[in-house]
XYZ file of C-alpha atoms in Angstrom:
777
model
C -0.211 0.181 -0.039
C 2.565 2.334 1.067
C 5.063 3.716 -1.227
C 7.992 6.334 -0.847
C 6.370 9.886 -0.227
C 7.442 12.726 -2.288
C 8.562 16.097 -0.816
C 5.496 17.748 -2.453
C 3.053 15.463 -0.271
C 4.499 16.781 2.950
C 3.331 19.657 4.382
C -0.185 19.341 2.537
C -1.862 19.070 6.269
C 0.725 20.460 8.788
C -1.782 20.356 11.691
C -2.405 16.693 11.122
C -0.112 14.505 13.267
C 0.582 10.964 13.612
C -2.066 9.278 16.063
C -0.230 6.101 16.423
C 3.493 6.687 17.798
C 4.476 3.372 17.069
C 7.668 4.114 14.956
C 7.901 7.854 15.605
C 7.364 10.014 18.765
C 3.912 11.389 17.603
C 5.715 14.447 15.818
C 5.594 13.242 12.354
C 3.285 14.745 10.068
C 0.426 12.277 9.074
C 0.248 10.856 5.507
C -2.221 7.963 5.887
C -5.623 7.399 7.426
C -6.492 3.891 8.253
C -10.065 3.312 8.630
C -9.920 -0.051 10.430
C -7.283 1.037 12.670
C -9.184 4.369 13.140
C -6.076 6.636 13.338
C -3.865 8.976 11.426
C -0.460 7.729 10.611
C 2.845 8.674 9.378
C 4.786 6.931 6.913
C 7.124 5.065 9.244
C 4.261 4.115 11.547
C 1.840 3.089 8.515
C 4.866 0.856 6.944
C 5.687 -0.771 10.378
C 2.018 -1.439 11.627
C 0.674 -2.887 8.363
C 3.760 -5.120 7.907
C 2.260 -7.379 10.312
C -0.010 -10.434 9.075
C -3.194 -9.475 10.734
C -3.080 -5.771 9.654
C -1.876 -6.294 6.155
C -5.418 -5.850 4.689
C -6.479 -2.880 6.017
C -7.968 -0.262 3.993
C -5.905 2.920 4.192
C -5.980 6.438 2.180
C -3.472 9.062 1.500
C -4.431 12.322 2.979
C -5.319 15.059 0.641
C -4.917 18.784 1.166
C -7.802 19.938 3.530
C -8.521 16.609 4.903
C -10.522 16.575 7.783
C -10.152 13.267 10.222
C -12.972 11.431 11.807
C -13.820 12.183 15.526
C -11.689 10.214 18.091
C -14.291 9.919 20.613
C -17.501 8.808 19.263
C -18.728 6.179 16.611
C -20.927 8.486 14.917
C -24.040 6.596 15.520
C -26.141 9.391 17.185
C -28.390 11.039 14.461
C -26.518 9.042 11.659
C -26.948 6.072 9.396
C -25.166 3.173 10.997
C -21.375 2.764 9.700
C -21.083 6.376 8.952
C -18.724 8.209 11.448
C -18.589 11.540 12.395
C -15.964 14.100 10.992
C -14.170 16.162 13.456
C -14.721 19.940 13.471
C -11.795 20.907 15.682
C -8.361 19.459 17.352
C -7.683 20.101 20.847
C -4.170 21.092 21.045
C -3.663 19.980 24.682
C -5.431 16.764 24.687
C -4.347 15.882 21.169
C -7.394 14.486 20.033
C -10.030 15.603 16.943
C -13.480 16.248 18.158
C -16.763 16.508 16.440
C -19.245 19.340 17.399
C -21.267 16.888 19.839
C -17.912 15.452 21.395
C -16.702 18.839 21.752
C -19.573 20.135 23.528
C -19.734 16.914 25.698
C -16.186 17.074 26.884
C -14.852 20.537 26.433
C -17.792 22.872 27.639
C -17.172 23.216 31.015
C -14.309 23.367 33.513
C -10.698 23.713 32.594
C -10.975 22.230 29.044
C -12.831 25.128 28.036
C -9.461 27.019 27.651
C -7.600 24.308 25.949
C -6.512 25.961 22.589
C -8.167 24.339 19.503
C -7.494 24.355 15.857
C -10.583 24.579 13.592
C -10.871 22.410 10.395
C -12.207 23.958 7.259
C -15.117 21.528 6.887
C -17.060 23.900 4.616
C -15.447 22.241 1.457
C -16.258 18.818 3.046
C -19.926 19.251 3.885
C -21.056 18.508 0.470
C -18.858 15.346 0.014
C -20.303 14.171 3.336
C -23.724 14.940 2.212
C -23.124 13.163 -1.087
C -21.604 10.390 0.820
C -24.572 9.718 2.972
C -26.840 9.991 0.355
C -25.118 7.318 -1.643
C -25.220 5.067 1.369
C -29.164 5.526 1.714
C -29.318 5.024 -1.823
C -27.456 1.949 -1.551
C -29.625 0.523 1.343
C -32.931 1.357 -0.619
C -31.522 -0.461 -3.677
C -30.847 -3.476 -1.423
C -34.515 -3.888 0.090
C -36.037 -3.242 -3.437
C -36.879 -6.841 -3.957
C -37.881 -7.675 -0.515
C -41.124 -9.263 -0.306
C -43.075 -10.874 2.767
C -44.779 -14.246 3.032
C -47.240 -15.951 5.337
C -45.159 -17.757 8.190
C -48.179 -18.981 10.188
C -51.648 -18.924 9.508
C -54.855 -17.953 11.667
C -54.928 -21.575 12.825
C -51.478 -21.983 14.169
C -50.585 -24.116 11.002
C -46.921 -23.348 9.978
C -47.107 -22.518 6.184
C -43.195 -23.371 5.570
C -42.348 -26.933 4.823
C -38.942 -27.396 5.990
C -35.800 -25.386 6.628
C -34.815 -25.115 3.206
C -38.088 -23.490 2.121
C -37.899 -20.932 5.153
C -34.563 -19.815 3.948
C -35.815 -19.621 0.289
C -38.569 -17.638 1.291
C -36.602 -15.274 3.374
C -34.285 -14.716 0.466
C -30.759 -15.072 2.682
C -27.964 -17.288 2.748
C -28.085 -20.488 4.931
C -25.010 -19.530 6.755
C -26.191 -15.866 7.470
C -26.411 -15.002 10.997
C -29.876 -13.453 11.978
C -31.852 -11.635 14.745
C -35.667 -11.600 14.833
C -37.542 -8.350 15.230
C -41.252 -8.500 15.797
C -44.125 -6.064 16.557
C -47.157 -6.259 18.549
C -50.284 -4.041 19.295
C -53.764 -3.240 18.998
C -55.328 -3.617 15.713
C -55.427 -0.303 13.810
C -52.340 0.939 15.341
C -50.166 0.903 12.327
C -47.785 -1.953 13.045
C -47.254 -2.959 9.397
C -46.642 0.798 8.594
C -44.044 1.021 11.196
C -42.181 -2.116 9.736
C -42.224 -0.611 6.375
C -40.886 2.886 7.102
C -38.342 1.701 9.933
C -36.709 -1.495 7.952
C -37.461 -0.716 4.267
C -37.813 2.973 3.678
C -41.536 3.307 3.102
C -41.966 0.395 0.678
C -45.121 -1.635 1.338
C -43.497 -4.801 2.118
C -46.374 -5.692 4.576
C -49.670 -5.271 3.310
C -51.332 -1.998 4.843
C -55.119 -1.056 4.426
C -57.229 1.871 5.025
C -60.298 -0.424 5.399
C -61.918 -1.467 8.505
C -60.842 -4.684 8.073
C -57.516 -6.194 9.576
C -54.755 -6.037 6.876
C -52.706 -8.593 8.483
C -54.215 -12.227 9.472
C -51.787 -14.824 10.671
C -47.912 -14.127 11.001
C -45.827 -12.789 8.032
C -42.021 -12.337 7.676
C -39.666 -10.948 5.570
C -35.885 -10.330 5.331
C -33.894 -6.768 5.902
C -30.623 -7.150 4.277
C -29.304 -4.026 5.390
C -29.741 -4.729 9.197
C -29.626 -8.542 8.573
C -32.979 -9.465 10.828
C -35.942 -11.329 9.953
C -38.822 -8.995 10.610
C -41.972 -10.452 11.464
C -45.460 -8.829 11.512
C -48.414 -9.943 13.617
C -52.080 -9.976 14.030
C -53.303 -6.897 15.767
C -55.014 -7.283 19.455
C -58.725 -6.375 20.107
C -59.448 -7.326 16.778
C -62.966 -9.120 15.715
C -61.672 -12.446 15.189
C -62.633 -15.806 15.286
C -60.353 -18.423 17.469
C -59.166 -15.545 19.457
C -57.806 -17.941 22.092
C -55.605 -19.682 19.491
C -54.511 -16.648 17.743
C -53.641 -15.026 21.041
C -51.446 -17.929 21.722
C -49.711 -17.653 18.384
C -48.193 -14.208 19.525
C -46.526 -15.681 22.334
C -44.683 -18.202 19.981
C -43.494 -15.253 17.912
C -42.304 -13.524 20.884
C -40.581 -16.602 22.033
C -38.435 -16.774 18.814
C -37.751 -13.031 19.029
C -34.685 -11.108 19.851
C -36.244 -7.628 19.863
C -39.976 -6.957 20.186
C -41.692 -3.522 19.096
C -45.159 -2.827 21.053
C -46.520 -0.024 18.998
C -49.192 1.993 20.388
C -51.006 5.224 18.892
C -52.821 5.996 22.306
C -52.030 9.552 23.501
C -51.859 7.871 27.027
C -50.407 4.452 27.839
C -53.259 2.154 28.496
C -53.353 -0.647 31.103
C -53.734 -3.325 28.346
C -50.225 -2.906 27.393
C -48.682 -3.607 30.658
C -51.196 -6.407 31.270
C -50.152 -7.778 27.812
C -46.603 -7.727 28.341
C -46.793 -9.057 32.092
C -48.884 -11.841 31.132
C -46.616 -12.717 28.208
C -43.670 -12.634 30.494
C -45.105 -15.069 33.164
C -46.413 -17.482 30.558
C -42.905 -17.301 28.633
C -40.953 -18.374 31.926
C -43.886 -20.681 32.935
C -44.316 -22.864 29.643
C -41.719 -21.968 27.306
C -38.398 -21.823 28.810
C -38.185 -25.374 29.345
C -39.447 -26.504 25.900
C -36.664 -23.937 24.099
C -34.177 -26.045 26.377
C -35.602 -29.065 25.385
C -35.608 -28.042 21.694
C -31.779 -27.244 21.854
C -31.165 -30.658 23.344
C -33.209 -32.470 21.009
C -32.198 -30.705 17.697
C -28.526 -30.588 18.393
C -28.310 -27.097 17.863
C -24.801 -25.328 18.328
C -26.301 -22.051 19.231
C -28.177 -22.305 22.537
C -31.809 -21.028 22.527
C -31.760 -18.145 25.262
C -34.071 -18.692 27.924
C -34.369 -14.945 28.796
C -36.906 -13.440 26.821
C -36.336 -10.489 24.075
C -35.802 -6.875 24.874
C -38.879 -4.741 24.514
C -39.041 -1.486 22.953
C -42.768 0.603 23.749
C -42.844 2.952 20.553
C -45.448 5.702 21.572
C -46.930 8.076 19.098
C -48.812 10.987 20.395
C -50.522 14.014 18.839
C -52.109 15.947 21.691
C -50.235 14.752 24.678
C -46.812 15.176 25.920
C -44.504 11.955 25.930
C -44.090 10.068 28.938
C -41.552 11.604 31.313
C -41.822 15.074 29.633
C -43.556 16.545 32.999
C -40.884 14.617 34.833
C -37.631 15.633 33.748
C -35.539 13.804 36.456
C -37.062 10.671 35.950
C -36.276 8.418 33.141
C -39.642 6.792 31.165
C -38.195 3.241 31.698
C -38.367 3.921 35.451
C -42.272 5.336 35.360
C -42.912 2.294 33.224
C -41.658 0.076 35.760
C -43.547 1.601 38.151
C -46.814 1.216 36.233
C -46.061 -2.611 35.948
C -45.961 -2.698 39.980
C -49.104 -1.157 40.435
C -50.835 -3.303 38.250
C -49.286 -6.450 39.836
C -47.506 -7.573 36.678
C -43.822 -8.377 36.494
C -42.001 -8.518 33.194
C -39.074 -10.728 34.326
C -38.726 -12.684 31.207
C -37.875 -9.899 29.108
C -33.965 -8.746 29.050
C -34.733 -5.167 28.870
C -37.667 -2.551 28.470
C -37.139 0.432 26.735
C -39.581 3.559 25.850
C -39.335 5.429 22.656
C -41.901 8.257 21.891
C -42.456 10.649 19.214
C -45.012 13.491 19.051
C -46.539 13.929 15.401
C -47.690 17.619 15.240
C -47.887 17.151 11.373
C -47.527 13.854 9.526
C -45.850 11.921 8.358
C -44.416 10.048 11.782
C -40.761 10.471 12.480
C -39.491 6.890 12.638
C -35.640 7.839 12.841
C -35.775 7.674 16.628
C -37.119 4.155 16.627
C -34.705 3.215 13.914
C -31.580 4.428 15.978
C -32.818 2.759 19.041
C -33.163 -0.570 17.306
C -29.956 -0.443 15.732
C -28.200 0.101 19.192
C -30.121 -2.877 20.503
C -29.274 -5.098 17.642
C -25.635 -4.379 18.085
C -25.777 -5.762 21.683
C -25.062 -9.543 21.540
C -24.752 -10.027 25.419
C -28.087 -11.840 25.838
C -29.253 -12.759 22.563
C -26.932 -13.928 19.866
C -27.654 -13.857 16.095
C -28.337 -17.365 14.719
C -28.788 -19.128 11.570
C -32.040 -18.974 9.754
C -32.436 -22.970 10.410
C -32.353 -22.456 14.122
C -35.094 -19.853 13.869
C -37.425 -22.137 12.235
C -36.632 -25.304 14.454
C -37.556 -23.379 17.541
C -40.883 -21.868 15.905
C -41.704 -25.489 14.713
C -40.935 -27.027 18.077
C -43.146 -24.478 19.921
C -46.086 -24.914 17.124
C -46.020 -28.606 17.571
C -45.979 -28.442 21.483
C -48.383 -25.835 21.844
C -51.397 -26.395 19.338
C -55.048 -27.696 19.302
C -58.291 -25.931 19.805
C -59.073 -24.042 22.658
C -62.991 -23.753 23.463
C -63.672 -19.985 23.788
C -66.486 -20.549 25.604
C -64.808 -22.285 28.190
C -62.076 -19.753 28.983
C -62.153 -16.955 31.585
C -60.175 -14.143 30.118
C -58.695 -12.918 33.425
C -55.326 -13.193 31.560
C -54.090 -12.609 28.151
C -52.402 -15.978 28.259
C -53.937 -18.140 30.754
C -52.618 -21.710 31.425
C -55.308 -23.252 29.564
C -53.498 -21.969 26.469
C -50.437 -24.246 27.055
C -51.293 -27.105 29.197
C -52.944 -30.263 28.521
C -56.752 -30.155 27.945
C -57.333 -33.943 29.199
C -59.298 -34.291 32.574
C -59.347 -37.296 35.010
C -62.613 -39.149 34.662
C -63.072 -39.989 38.324
C -62.252 -36.824 39.917
C -62.218 -34.023 37.045
C -58.835 -32.471 37.925
C -56.758 -31.361 34.590
C -53.423 -32.701 33.602
C -50.539 -30.353 34.737
C -48.236 -31.327 31.815
C -47.806 -29.193 28.493
C -49.796 -29.725 25.607
C -49.009 -32.820 23.182
C -46.754 -34.428 25.910
C -47.969 -37.658 24.689
C -45.811 -37.628 21.524
C -42.750 -37.764 23.633
C -44.036 -40.578 25.575
C -44.822 -38.406 28.882
C -47.783 -39.730 30.670
C -50.699 -37.552 32.081
C -49.980 -36.126 35.675
C -51.939 -34.128 37.946
C -51.182 -31.766 40.967
C -53.650 -33.455 43.417
C -54.660 -37.172 44.510
C -57.297 -38.824 42.639
C -60.532 -40.157 44.706
C -61.895 -43.805 44.092
C -64.666 -44.413 41.653
C -66.582 -47.437 41.760
C -67.464 -47.074 37.987
C -63.590 -47.060 36.897
C -62.449 -49.045 39.598
C -59.146 -47.037 39.718
C -57.197 -49.100 42.245
C -53.823 -50.381 41.604
C -52.180 -52.968 43.552
C -48.510 -52.779 44.593
C -46.524 -55.594 46.290
C -46.113 -54.579 50.136
C -42.852 -56.746 50.438
C -41.279 -54.853 47.595
C -42.506 -51.444 48.769
C -40.804 -51.935 51.995
C -37.441 -52.620 50.444
C -37.916 -49.358 48.517
C -39.308 -50.655 45.281
C -42.685 -50.119 43.711
C -43.954 -53.102 41.654
C -47.385 -53.269 40.525
C -49.197 -56.651 40.738
C -52.503 -57.909 38.984
C -54.736 -60.246 40.209
C -55.098 -62.949 37.662
C -56.242 -66.588 36.899
C -52.998 -68.444 36.988
C -49.164 -67.904 37.697
C -46.826 -67.576 34.829
C -45.210 -70.696 35.417
C -48.325 -72.585 34.905
C -49.541 -74.025 31.573
C -52.644 -72.445 30.529
C -55.049 -75.266 31.087
C -53.131 -76.456 34.378
C -53.433 -72.754 35.702
C -56.887 -73.044 34.821
C -57.275 -76.456 36.978
C -55.490 -74.835 39.971
C -57.882 -71.702 39.662
C -61.002 -74.043 39.649
C -59.613 -75.481 43.005
C -57.621 -72.571 44.606
C -59.141 -69.249 42.976
C -57.170 -66.469 41.616
C -53.428 -65.534 42.383
C -51.597 -62.540 42.911
C -48.094 -62.979 41.403
C -45.171 -60.302 41.731
C -42.371 -60.582 39.387
C -39.822 -60.406 42.250
C -41.522 -62.338 44.999
C -43.243 -64.940 43.086
C -46.959 -65.958 43.933
C -47.730 -64.008 47.197
C -51.497 -64.758 47.560
C -53.989 -67.293 46.447
C -57.913 -66.354 47.117
C -58.818 -70.054 48.182
C -55.609 -71.166 49.727
C -57.375 -72.373 52.791
C -60.805 -74.167 53.308
C -61.664 -71.245 55.442
C -60.127 -67.935 57.063
C -58.549 -66.615 53.687
C -57.651 -63.050 54.326
C -58.052 -59.985 51.912
C -54.967 -59.347 49.959
C -55.120 -55.866 50.890
C -54.841 -56.514 54.861
C -51.662 -58.919 54.112
C -49.720 -58.870 50.703
C -50.524 -55.658 48.908
C -50.929 -51.888 49.096
C -53.761 -50.143 47.448
C -53.034 -46.799 45.493
C -55.954 -44.674 43.711
C -54.796 -43.440 40.306
C -56.202 -41.009 37.924
C -58.131 -42.254 34.851
C -57.422 -40.403 31.592
C -59.628 -40.212 28.563
C -58.100 -42.625 25.829
C -55.981 -44.833 28.151
C -56.705 -48.347 29.165
C -58.942 -49.208 32.036
C -57.625 -50.835 35.310
C -57.634 -54.599 35.722
C -60.163 -55.796 38.096
C -59.712 -59.047 39.979
C -59.192 -61.972 37.230
C -61.598 -60.810 34.827
C -59.868 -62.413 32.008
C -60.604 -66.124 33.559
C -63.548 -66.428 31.589
C -62.093 -65.597 28.360
C -59.370 -67.327 28.408
C -61.529 -70.668 29.067
C -63.531 -69.618 26.109
C -60.404 -69.121 24.032
C -59.304 -72.903 24.927
C -63.204 -74.119 24.391
C -63.350 -72.522 21.305
C -60.272 -74.315 19.787
C -61.365 -77.732 21.132
C -64.716 -77.147 19.881
C -63.294 -76.364 16.175
C -61.460 -79.532 16.526
C -64.589 -81.711 17.042
C -67.254 -79.487 15.013
C -67.182 -81.833 12.292
C -68.494 -84.739 14.459
C -71.499 -82.807 15.601
C -74.508 -81.540 14.668
C -74.245 -78.433 16.615
C -75.576 -77.316 20.258
C -79.133 -77.760 20.975
C -81.166 -75.113 22.898
C -81.076 -77.509 26.113
C -77.327 -77.372 26.238
C -77.307 -73.729 25.522
C -79.691 -72.866 28.562
C -77.690 -75.433 30.548
C -74.403 -73.684 29.806
C -75.882 -70.185 30.476
C -77.172 -71.192 33.795
C -73.739 -72.658 34.562
C -71.978 -69.279 34.047
C -74.716 -66.997 35.057
C -74.256 -64.792 37.954
C -76.260 -65.194 41.094
C -79.075 -62.615 40.838
C -79.833 -64.140 37.222
C -83.091 -66.220 37.079
C -82.282 -69.584 35.663
C -83.290 -70.512 32.138
C -85.315 -73.308 33.345
C -87.510 -71.062 35.482
C -88.138 -68.521 32.526
C -91.257 -69.652 30.817
C -92.415 -66.448 29.266
C -90.993 -62.688 28.778
C -91.145 -60.780 32.126
C -92.612 -57.727 30.612
C -94.923 -58.847 27.731
C -95.687 -62.086 28.921
C -95.108 -63.876 25.469
C -94.436 -67.569 25.987
C -91.272 -68.907 24.884
C -91.031 -71.973 22.596
C -88.372 -74.487 22.319
C -86.392 -72.263 19.636
C -86.866 -69.212 20.969
C -83.987 -67.233 22.481
C -84.169 -66.039 26.176
C -82.250 -62.911 26.924
C -81.303 -61.620 30.581
C -81.325 -58.194 31.793
C -77.956 -57.483 33.200
C -79.565 -54.857 35.815
C -82.307 -56.750 37.010
C -81.709 -60.561 35.942
C -85.063 -61.296 34.707
C -85.720 -63.090 31.408
C -87.088 -61.120 28.125
C -87.683 -61.521 24.827
C -85.333 -59.693 22.204
C -87.801 -56.954 21.518
C -88.064 -56.132 25.262
C -84.489 -56.090 25.993
C -82.776 -54.439 22.851
C -81.480 -51.414 24.696
C -77.996 -51.223 26.292
C -76.501 -49.075 28.988
C -73.607 -49.303 31.556
C -74.280 -51.330 34.741
C -71.338 -50.939 36.717
C -73.194 -51.460 40.198
C -73.577 -55.339 38.968
C -69.933 -55.547 38.095
C -70.360 -55.320 34.361
C -67.667 -52.097 34.273
C -68.179 -48.911 32.174
C -69.227 -50.553 28.912
C -72.968 -50.668 27.808
C -74.610 -54.185 27.879
C -78.150 -55.629 27.524
C -80.824 -54.376 29.808
C -84.685 -54.425 29.795
C -86.887 -51.519 28.622
C -87.797 -50.995 32.186
C -84.120 -50.784 33.624
C -83.133 -48.510 30.814
C -85.892 -45.948 31.740
C -84.703 -46.125 35.323
C -81.164 -45.843 34.403
C -80.714 -42.724 36.591
C -81.834 -44.570 39.495
C -78.990 -46.215 41.472
C -79.668 -49.930 42.687
C -79.688 -50.714 46.248
C -77.050 -53.349 46.215
C -74.691 -54.257 49.234
C -70.925 -54.657 48.950
C -71.428 -58.291 49.581
C -73.704 -58.676 46.849
C -71.172 -56.754 44.266
C -68.575 -59.009 45.257
C -70.478 -62.145 45.099
C -71.759 -60.927 41.420
C -68.355 -59.515 40.198
C -65.828 -60.900 37.625
C -64.481 -63.322 39.969
C -67.683 -65.306 40.443
C -68.407 -65.252 36.901
C -65.028 -66.685 35.962
C -65.017 -69.292 38.673
C -68.442 -70.907 37.520
C -67.002 -71.033 33.731
C -63.940 -72.815 35.121
C -66.252 -74.975 37.363
C -68.507 -75.772 34.343
C -65.738 -76.599 32.094
C -63.879 -79.049 34.417
C -67.102 -80.736 35.436
C -68.077 -81.156 31.652
C -65.023 -81.262 29.739
C -65.701 -84.606 28.536
C -68.907 -83.728 27.008
C -67.347 -81.024 25.268
C -64.673 -83.124 23.758
C -67.202 -85.632 22.543
C -70.190 -83.757 21.330
C -70.842 -79.977 21.219
C -69.455 -77.038 19.351
C -69.641 -74.647 22.184
C -71.824 -71.572 21.816
C -69.348 -68.897 22.065
C -70.995 -66.045 21.042
C -73.748 -66.772 24.054
C -71.419 -66.533 26.605
C -68.685 -63.885 25.428
C -70.790 -61.023 27.041
C -70.555 -62.482 30.376
C -66.750 -63.352 29.835
C -65.446 -60.407 28.093
C -62.822 -58.291 30.204
C -63.737 -54.844 31.239
C -61.165 -53.389 29.197
C -62.351 -54.916 25.931
C -64.635 -52.964 23.443
C -67.970 -54.564 23.445
C -68.798 -56.651 20.035
C -71.612 -54.613 19.106
C -69.684 -51.258 19.156
C -66.820 -52.820 16.579
C -67.956 -51.702 13.619
C -64.659 -52.077 11.578
C -61.105 -52.986 12.226
C -59.208 -50.506 14.507
C -56.323 -50.544 12.317
C -57.100 -51.006 8.677
C -60.795 -49.848 8.925
C -62.223 -52.640 7.130
C -65.973 -53.301 7.718
C -66.889 -56.372 9.595
C -69.232 -58.977 8.059
C -70.098 -62.609 8.587
C -67.026 -63.471 6.502
C -64.642 -61.040 8.435
C -64.426 -62.263 12.000
C -63.728 -59.875 14.938
C -60.716 -60.451 17.246
C -59.861 -58.650 20.421
C -56.090 -57.392 21.147
C -55.379 -58.993 24.538
C -53.135 -55.655 25.363
C -55.229 -52.747 24.307
C -58.831 -54.585 23.966
C -59.727 -52.823 20.681
C -61.421 -55.026 17.863
C -59.180 -56.177 14.968
C -59.388 -58.333 11.698
C -57.340 -61.528 11.717
C -54.543 -59.919 9.357
C -54.135 -57.013 11.880
C -54.007 -59.022 14.843
C -52.033 -62.342 14.123
C -49.116 -61.774 16.219
C -48.873 -63.601 19.807
C -47.107 -62.146 22.932
C -47.454 -62.427 26.495
C -49.325 -59.766 28.058
C -48.571 -59.962 32.061
C -50.065 -56.480 32.680
C -53.429 -57.817 31.617
C -52.824 -61.142 33.430
C -51.790 -63.242 30.041
C -48.452 -64.843 30.843
C -48.690 -66.912 27.856
C -48.660 -65.853 24.182
C -51.961 -64.636 23.283
C -53.306 -62.558 20.168
C -52.241 -58.730 20.046
C -52.615 -56.424 17.488
C -50.170 -54.898 14.855
C -49.617 -51.825 17.254
C -49.217 -53.420 20.457
C -46.698 -55.921 19.170
C -44.382 -53.092 17.858
C -44.119 -51.804 21.459
C -40.870 -52.316 23.230
C -40.801 -54.026 26.698
C -43.026 -56.171 28.341
C -46.836 -55.196 27.763
């Protein structure tokens, strides 16, 4: 860069001395000005300094006659475009520094420095070139924003309109490795948010749509890229607008706020309303409560090299007035930011999530609005990377996508009490416990990550759902919590040997660690209740869509029927089919105690129609009497008789009296429960096994209703396969998955696995979905 200086070049600027003193003593005349070193340099200092590798590529210029140097104290940001430094107007001979007008007033207007001798630079010749330089710079910036267009980022239904990171970068029209910050704007509808962004970032171009009509010009969230400041600018829908899905749209604003580095709250009110402080205060509370955890999880889950800050964005309150003074004008001793904090405290709101809150006001006596003050404040905050650093556009998209996936779903407006802008219902799971009615405390869509429902309070017992869970008492005393399930047989017994033991000794409770800890009929008399001896009882919540709880050994009858059906198929070719007499006898064998025996039912209990030999008799599951089909075609749950929450056949009279609770003692319930049904099936099969093998195809459909486990979906409710959605017909049989209880076709449930949690210790039929689950079912 430097060459030998001719004698003619010396003496061109005798008042400008070398400011480096690197190779000289500071007495040599300055020949060069290095913009990156920010100093005037003599020939020797320029050569020695820029001989170093790290300084070799600095841009230097030779000084011309009448050269005016830059100010040594300021960066020239106040009142000027960013990157355009202030030129000095004087040089202090005592301090040996060049000063612009503002710095001279600030540093040399009082004290002894007022008497310092100064040399005045001739800036009249430079003024025109400086103005031209600034105009060229502004023209260049305007040209950079000429092709900027906005695009819909998220619609009013909270659906992200960008498919992936590449699509997001393409629509922004920026480089993938470009580091960006995000600036968003909020405010009431009609306050000119889009207009503010257009004039602050895009020199008045209508990048974001504006409209003079009464309808809102911005629906959803729109985004554009400002190549000058290197920021993604986001325009949002106005508050207090007449819109549908108000709750979802309000929640959408907080998602935008969470990914922003700088938030502008635009207000056109002559006085700052309470809504502004309530919105920011509630947004801060919701951000800390619901979003910081999710942003941390997104950083870990996506492996982001730039961590998402858990401290919220900086906020600028841009206040435009016409008839009233700006905030703080009548209190010169107090800064506006302190007055804003006082307003927050008076309203009981604490904006702790925001990294800082700034006030910028402008009073518009005559249009147009002056946005230069807002622009300068924005530029200063964007240069501050202490709290929020720039990141790649892909990181911004991942954060928005993660928040949209987590906090999504409909919010019924009629159920919302809008005491807050962002109530917890906007972000927490909407599921309610069926037993006690308490809500889940986890965030929305937590099930996608395998996180179960949780509640803050304990549940209460409900007979309808039988929400008791047994845990092994011995394991609990050793510091472990192991759930146990009453079932037909031990896991070490074969299916038929287990049923034989069950018929003799009753159901068992087996712990994976301790083995069989209880048999219901181990002794001839004096058998104690398991709750008093070997198990602990815990009441758990019942969440919609989850499996029911295993009640006693309620799969014993179905296990017998499965085996009987297999044997019956083997001998079906030797038999002419079941007779009505055998059907009635078998039904009586497995019937609950309160059912009237078939042999005593000669006519319908309601219409008194006499039954013929081939007529089918139906028992009402509520009263136990016999009816014809037309008088017992209705269904309803009969949990008080031990039939669980699923609808079962009842007579017309019991259906009409469905809101009247039957007076049944606890002893009757125990006697009529699934244990007695399963026991009678076992005894019937044990006593008549020979007859089954030699004669009959068992009428499986007649006893399925009694044998069905509580968690199984009733046959009459299964119209199509739960997986492939094929409709069931005579040719397409229904099969129950032993794990989830749903109905499937054979093709979707041909796998076999043990389901110990349901009492099936040996491989049984499971559906395609349950078979894919890892671990024990």
